[in-house]
PDB file of C-alpha atoms in Angstrom:
ATOM      1  CA  MET A   1     -14.449  12.114   0.802  1.00 53.00           C
ATOM      2  CA  ALA A   2     -17.321  14.560   0.654  1.00 57.00           C
ATOM      3  CA  PHE A   3     -16.676  18.244   0.191  1.00 71.00           C
ATOM      4  CA  GLY A   4     -16.198  19.854   3.586  1.00 75.00           C
ATOM      5  CA  ALA A   5     -15.535  16.587   5.449  1.00 83.00           C
ATOM      6  CA  LYS A   6     -12.701  16.870   7.964  1.00 90.00           C
ATOM      7  CA  VAL A   7      -9.912  14.357   8.412  1.00 89.00           C
ATOM      8  CA  VAL A   8     -10.444  12.584  11.736  1.00 91.00           C
ATOM      9  CA  ASP A   9      -7.661   9.986  11.749  1.00 91.00           C
ATOM     10  CA  LYS A  10      -4.402   9.347   9.869  1.00 93.00           C
ATOM     11  CA  ARG A  11      -2.472   6.098  10.091  1.00 92.00           C
ATOM     12  CA  PRO A  12       0.746   5.343   8.208  1.00 90.00           C
ATOM     13  CA  LEU A  13       1.099   2.171   6.115  1.00 86.00           C
ATOM     14  CA  PHE A  14       4.472   0.462   6.081  1.00 87.00           C
ATOM     15  CA  GLY A  15       5.955  -2.343   4.011  1.00 82.00           C
ATOM     16  CA  ARG A  16       9.319  -4.023   3.685  1.00 78.00           C
ATOM     17  CA  SER A  17      12.116  -2.731   1.494  1.00 73.00           C
ATOM     18  CA  ARG A  18      13.342  -4.959  -1.309  1.00 71.00           C
ATOM     19  CA  LYS A  19      16.927  -3.894  -0.561  1.00 68.00           C
ATOM     20  CA  LYS A  20      19.405  -5.978   1.427  1.00 62.00           C
ATOM     21  CA  ASN A  21      18.621  -4.399   4.791  1.00 72.00           C
ATOM     22  CA  GLY A  22      14.872  -5.011   4.387  1.00 70.00           C
ATOM     23  CA  GLY A  23      13.926  -1.976   6.494  1.00 77.00           C
ATOM     24  CA  ALA A  24      10.446  -0.518   6.769  1.00 82.00           C
ATOM     25  CA  VAL A  25       9.276   1.712   3.917  1.00 84.00           C
ATOM     26  CA  ARG A  26       6.307   4.044   4.162  1.00 87.00           C
ATOM     27  CA  LEU A  27       3.874   3.009   1.447  1.00 89.00           C
ATOM     28  CA  GLY A  28       1.017   5.380   2.199  1.00 93.00           C
ATOM     29  CA  THR A  29      -1.486   6.780   4.668  1.00 94.00           C
ATOM     30  CA  ARG A  30      -4.933   5.507   5.605  1.00 94.00           C
ATOM     31  CA  ILE A  31      -7.256   8.459   6.237  1.00 94.00           C
ATOM     32  CA  THR A  32     -10.648   8.451   7.966  1.00 94.00           C
ATOM     33  CA  ASP A  33     -12.877  11.496   7.490  1.00 92.00           C
ATOM     34  CA  SER A  34     -15.710  12.853   9.609  1.00 90.00           C
ATOM     35  CA  ASP A  35     -18.257  10.990   7.431  1.00 89.00           C
ATOM     36  CA  GLY A  36     -16.620   7.675   8.365  1.00 88.00           C
ATOM     37  CA  GLU A  37     -15.204   7.117   4.885  1.00 91.00           C
ATOM     38  CA  ILE A  38     -11.782   5.440   4.816  1.00 92.00           C
ATOM     39  CA  LYS A  39      -9.334   6.220   2.001  1.00 93.00           C
ATOM     40  CA  THR A  40      -5.827   4.968   1.323  1.00 94.00           C
ATOM     41  CA  LEU A  41      -3.399   7.479  -0.173  1.00 94.00           C
ATOM     42  CA  LEU A  42      -0.200   5.984  -1.600  1.00 95.00           C
ATOM     43  CA  THR A  43       3.304   7.411  -1.672  1.00 94.00           C
ATOM     44  CA  PRO A  44       5.329   6.951  -4.866  1.00 93.00           C
ATOM     45  CA  ALA A  45       6.922   3.854  -3.287  1.00 90.00           C
ATOM     46  CA  GLY A  46       3.462   2.490  -2.482  1.00 93.00           C
ATOM     47  CA  LYS A  47       2.252   3.203  -5.993  1.00 95.00           C
ATOM     48  CA  ALA A  48       5.264   1.345  -7.416  1.00 93.00           C
ATOM     49  CA  ALA A  49       4.616  -1.642  -5.122  1.00 92.00           C
ATOM     50  CA  LYS A  50       0.964  -1.669  -6.225  1.00 94.00           C
ATOM     51  CA  TYR A  51       1.994  -1.603  -9.896  1.00 96.00           C
ATOM     52  CA  VAL A  52       4.475  -4.466  -9.404  1.00 94.00           C
ATOM     53  CA  ALA A  53       1.734  -6.560  -7.790  1.00 93.00           C
ATOM     54  CA  GLU A  54      -0.733  -5.706 -10.571  1.00 96.00           C
ATOM     55  CA  ILE A  55       1.698  -6.598 -13.349  1.00 96.00           C
ATOM     56  CA  SER A  56       2.741  -9.868 -11.720  1.00 95.00           C
ATOM     57  CA  ASN A  57      -0.875 -10.965 -11.106  1.00 94.00           C
ATOM     58  CA  ASN A  58      -2.289  -9.367 -14.293  1.00 95.00           C
ATOM     59  CA  MET A  59      -5.219  -8.010 -12.230  1.00 96.00           C
ATOM     60  CA  CYS A  60      -6.317  -4.542 -11.146  1.00 96.00           C
ATOM     61  CA  CYS A  61      -6.000  -3.859  -7.410  1.00 95.00           C
ATOM     62  CA  THR A  62      -7.274  -1.185  -5.056  1.00 95.00           C
ATOM     63  CA  ASN A  63      -4.888   0.959  -3.021  1.00 94.00           C
ATOM     64  CA  ASP A  64      -5.550  -1.449  -0.145  1.00 91.00           C
ATOM     65  CA  GLY A  65      -4.269  -4.371  -2.250  1.00 89.00           C
ATOM     66  CA  GLU A  66      -7.641  -6.024  -2.837  1.00 93.00           C
ATOM     67  CA  VAL A  67      -8.554  -7.319  -6.297  1.00 95.00           C
ATOM     68  CA  LYS A  68     -11.055  -5.198  -8.241  1.00 95.00           C
ATOM     69  CA  PHE A  69     -14.068  -6.952  -9.753  1.00 96.00           C
ATOM     70  CA  GLY A  70     -15.967  -5.980 -12.886  1.00 93.00           C
ATOM     71  CA  LYS A  71     -19.722  -5.694 -13.389  1.00 94.00           C
ATOM     72  CA  ASN A  72     -19.894  -9.386 -14.291  1.00 94.00           C
ATOM     73  CA  GLY A  73     -18.328 -10.376 -10.951  1.00 95.00           C
ATOM     74  CA  LYS A  74     -15.024 -11.541 -12.455  1.00 95.00           C
ATOM     75  CA  PRO A  75     -11.645 -10.021 -11.480  1.00 95.00           C
ATOM     76  CA  LYS A  76     -10.658  -7.086 -13.705  1.00 96.00           C
ATOM     77  CA  ARG A  77      -7.660  -7.912 -15.886  1.00 96.00           C
ATOM     78  CA  LEU A  78      -5.096  -5.364 -17.021  1.00 96.00           C
ATOM     79  CA  THR A  79      -5.293  -4.230 -20.631  1.00 95.00           C
ATOM     80  CA  GLY A  80      -2.196  -3.877 -22.767  1.00 96.00           C
ATOM     81  CA  LYS A  81      -2.225  -0.096 -22.332  1.00 97.00           C
ATOM     82  CA  GLN A  82      -2.531  -0.410 -18.554  1.00 96.00           C
ATOM     83  CA  LYS A  83       0.417  -2.817 -18.423  1.00 97.00           C
ATOM     84  CA  ALA A  84       2.485  -0.483 -20.589  1.00 97.00           C
ATOM     85  CA  TYR A  85       1.673   2.519 -18.385  1.00 97.00           C
ATOM     86  CA  ARG A  86       2.640   0.646 -15.218  1.00 96.00           C
ATOM     87  CA  ALA A  87       5.859  -0.674 -16.753  1.00 96.00           C
ATOM     88  CA  GLY A  88       6.739   2.836 -17.959  1.00 97.00           C
ATOM     89  CA  TYR A  89       6.112   4.267 -14.497  1.00 96.00           C
ATOM     90  CA  LEU A  90       8.442   1.686 -12.941  1.00 95.00           C
ATOM     91  CA  ASP A  91      11.121   2.307 -15.608  1.00 96.00           C
ATOM     92  CA  ALA A  92      10.938   6.062 -15.017  1.00 96.00           C
ATOM     93  CA  ARG A  93      11.488   5.481 -11.280  1.00 94.00           C
ATOM     94  CA  LYS A  94      14.563   3.367 -12.082  1.00 93.00           C
ATOM     95  CA  ASP A  95      15.917   6.050 -14.426  1.00 95.00           C
ATOM     96  CA  ASN A  96      15.409   8.784 -11.824  1.00 93.00           C
ATOM     97  CA  ALA A  97      17.160   6.670  -9.168  1.00 91.00           C
ATOM     98  CA  LYS A  98      20.141   6.139 -11.479  1.00 93.00           C
ATOM     99  CA  VAL A  99      20.417   9.877 -12.161  1.00 95.00           C
ATOM    100  CA  TYR A 100      20.166  10.677  -8.450  1.00 93.00           C
ATOM    101  CA  ASN A 101      22.817   8.097  -7.530  1.00 93.00           C
ATOM    102  CA  HIS A 102      25.120   9.337 -10.276  1.00 94.00           C
ATOM    103  CA  ASN A 103      24.835  12.957  -9.139  1.00 95.00           C
ATOM    104  CA  ASN A 104      25.195  12.115  -5.435  1.00 93.00           C
ATOM    105  CA  LYS A 105      28.041   9.600  -5.340  1.00 83.00           C
TER     106      LYS A 105
END
């Protein structure tokens, strides 16, 4: 998004919850600016879903869920450090959920 470009359109992105009820979860927002550029901004739940998909497929993905390709035209694989970061992010979310649930029984 260029400096000074105005947001023209906002559309929410929803996915399914992994819980028993399977309700809709807001994963992010797709934004269109006055220059016609489209960006996807993820919520923490959307970021976690993206990381789960990346770890399970061992490939880098865009915020839209498309596979990223390297300069050689092959799909970009996750490095060990990238996997560790994503796993740590997911573990931190689990820890925070446990603390919240414990404090708000």
